[in-house]
Coordinates of C-alpha atoms in Angstrom, one line a residue:
M1 CA 104.4 23.3 -21.9
S2 CA 101.3 23.2 -19.7
E3 CA 100.1 20.1 -17.9
P4 CA 97.4 18.3 -19.8
T5 CA 93.9 18.4 -18.3
Y6 CA 91.8 15.5 -17.4
R7 CA 89.7 16.1 -20.5
D8 CA 92.7 16.0 -22.8
E9 CA 94.0 12.8 -21.3
A10 CA 90.6 11.1 -21.5
R11 CA 90.3 12.2 -25.1
G12 CA 93.7 10.8 -25.9
Y13 CA 92.8 7.5 -24.2
L14 CA 89.5 7.3 -26.1
I15 CA 91.2 8.0 -29.4
G16 CA 93.8 5.3 -28.6
F17 CA 91.1 2.9 -27.6
G18 CA 89.2 3.5 -30.9
F19 CA 92.4 2.9 -33.0
A20 CA 93.2 -0.2 -31.0
L21 CA 89.7 -1.6 -31.4
V22 CA 89.7 -1.0 -35.2
L23 CA 93.2 -2.5 -35.5
T24 CA 92.0 -5.6 -33.7
L25 CA 88.7 -6.0 -35.6
I26 CA 90.3 -5.6 -39.0
P27 CA 92.5 -8.8 -38.7
F28 CA 89.5 -10.7 -37.4
A29 CA 87.4 -9.7 -40.3
L30 CA 90.2 -10.5 -42.7
V31 CA 90.5 -14.0 -41.3
I32 CA 86.8 -14.7 -41.1
W33 CA 85.5 -13.1 -44.3
G34 CA 88.6 -12.2 -46.2
D35 CA 89.2 -13.6 -49.7
L36 CA 92.7 -12.2 -50.1
G37 CA 94.6 -15.4 -50.0
P38 CA 97.1 -16.6 -47.3
A39 CA 100.0 -14.3 -48.3
M40 CA 98.0 -11.1 -48.5
T41 CA 96.1 -11.9 -45.3
L42 CA 99.3 -12.6 -43.4
G43 CA 100.8 -9.4 -44.7
A44 CA 97.8 -7.4 -43.7
L45 CA 97.9 -9.0 -40.2
G46 CA 101.6 -7.9 -39.9
V47 CA 100.8 -4.3 -40.9
C48 CA 97.9 -4.2 -38.4
A49 CA 100.2 -5.6 -35.7
L50 CA 102.9 -3.0 -36.3
A51 CA 100.2 -0.2 -36.4
Q52 CA 98.8 -1.6 -33.1
L53 CA 102.3 -1.5 -31.6
V54 CA 102.6 2.2 -32.6
V55 CA 99.1 3.0 -31.1
Q56 CA 99.9 1.3 -27.9
L57 CA 103.3 3.1 -27.5
R58 CA 101.9 6.5 -28.4
Y59 CA 98.5 6.6 -26.7
F60 CA 98.9 4.3 -23.7
L61 CA 102.6 4.4 -22.8
H62 CA 102.9 8.1 -24.0
I63 CA 106.1 7.3 -25.9
D64 CA 106.7 9.7 -28.8
L65 CA 109.6 11.2 -30.6
S66 CA 110.0 14.3 -28.4
R67 CA 113.3 15.0 -26.8
Q68 CA 112.3 14.2 -23.3
K69 CA 110.8 10.8 -24.2
R70 CA 113.7 9.7 -26.4
E71 CA 115.4 7.9 -23.5
D72 CA 112.3 5.8 -22.8
L73 CA 112.1 4.9 -26.5
Q74 CA 115.7 3.9 -26.6
L75 CA 115.2 1.7 -23.5
I76 CA 112.2 0.0 -25.1
L77 CA 114.1 -0.5 -28.4
F78 CA 117.2 -2.0 -26.6
S79 CA 115.1 -4.3 -24.5
S80 CA 113.3 -5.5 -27.7
L81 CA 116.6 -6.1 -29.4
L82 CA 117.8 -8.2 -26.5
L83 CA 114.6 -10.2 -26.4
I84 CA 114.8 -10.8 -30.2
M85 CA 118.4 -11.9 -30.0
M86 CA 117.7 -14.3 -27.1
A87 CA 114.6 -15.8 -28.8
G88 CA 116.2 -15.9 -32.2
G89 CA 119.4 -17.6 -30.8
T90 CA 117.3 -20.1 -28.9
I91 CA 115.3 -21.0 -32.0
W92 CA 118.5 -21.2 -34.0
I93 CA 120.2 -23.6 -31.5
I94 CA 117.1 -25.8 -31.1
G95 CA 116.7 -26.0 -34.9
N96 CA 120.4 -26.8 -35.4
L97 CA 120.2 -29.5 -32.7
G98 CA 117.0 -30.9 -34.3
M99 CA 118.7 -31.2 -37.7
R100 CA 121.6 -33.2 -36.1
M101 CA 119.3 -35.7 -34.4

């Protein structure tokens, strides 16, 4: 596979920036002008957050599902799992201690 040119890289960054900007403005618009109700607004915010994560990984960190990038993706997923376990365990312990007080 050939090395991407400056024009290709700049195009990719601009596409990613456009997606990131739209996925940032949609939640702001939903919160400011939205009449969806709290549950639908929260769900839409979650969907936009997940889409934003995918855009950041794909366009700015250059993580995709190709064979050579799979190790980087596994490293990110494992680190995320450890952080979720540590944060979740901390919240669980603090909540349990709070109930016992």
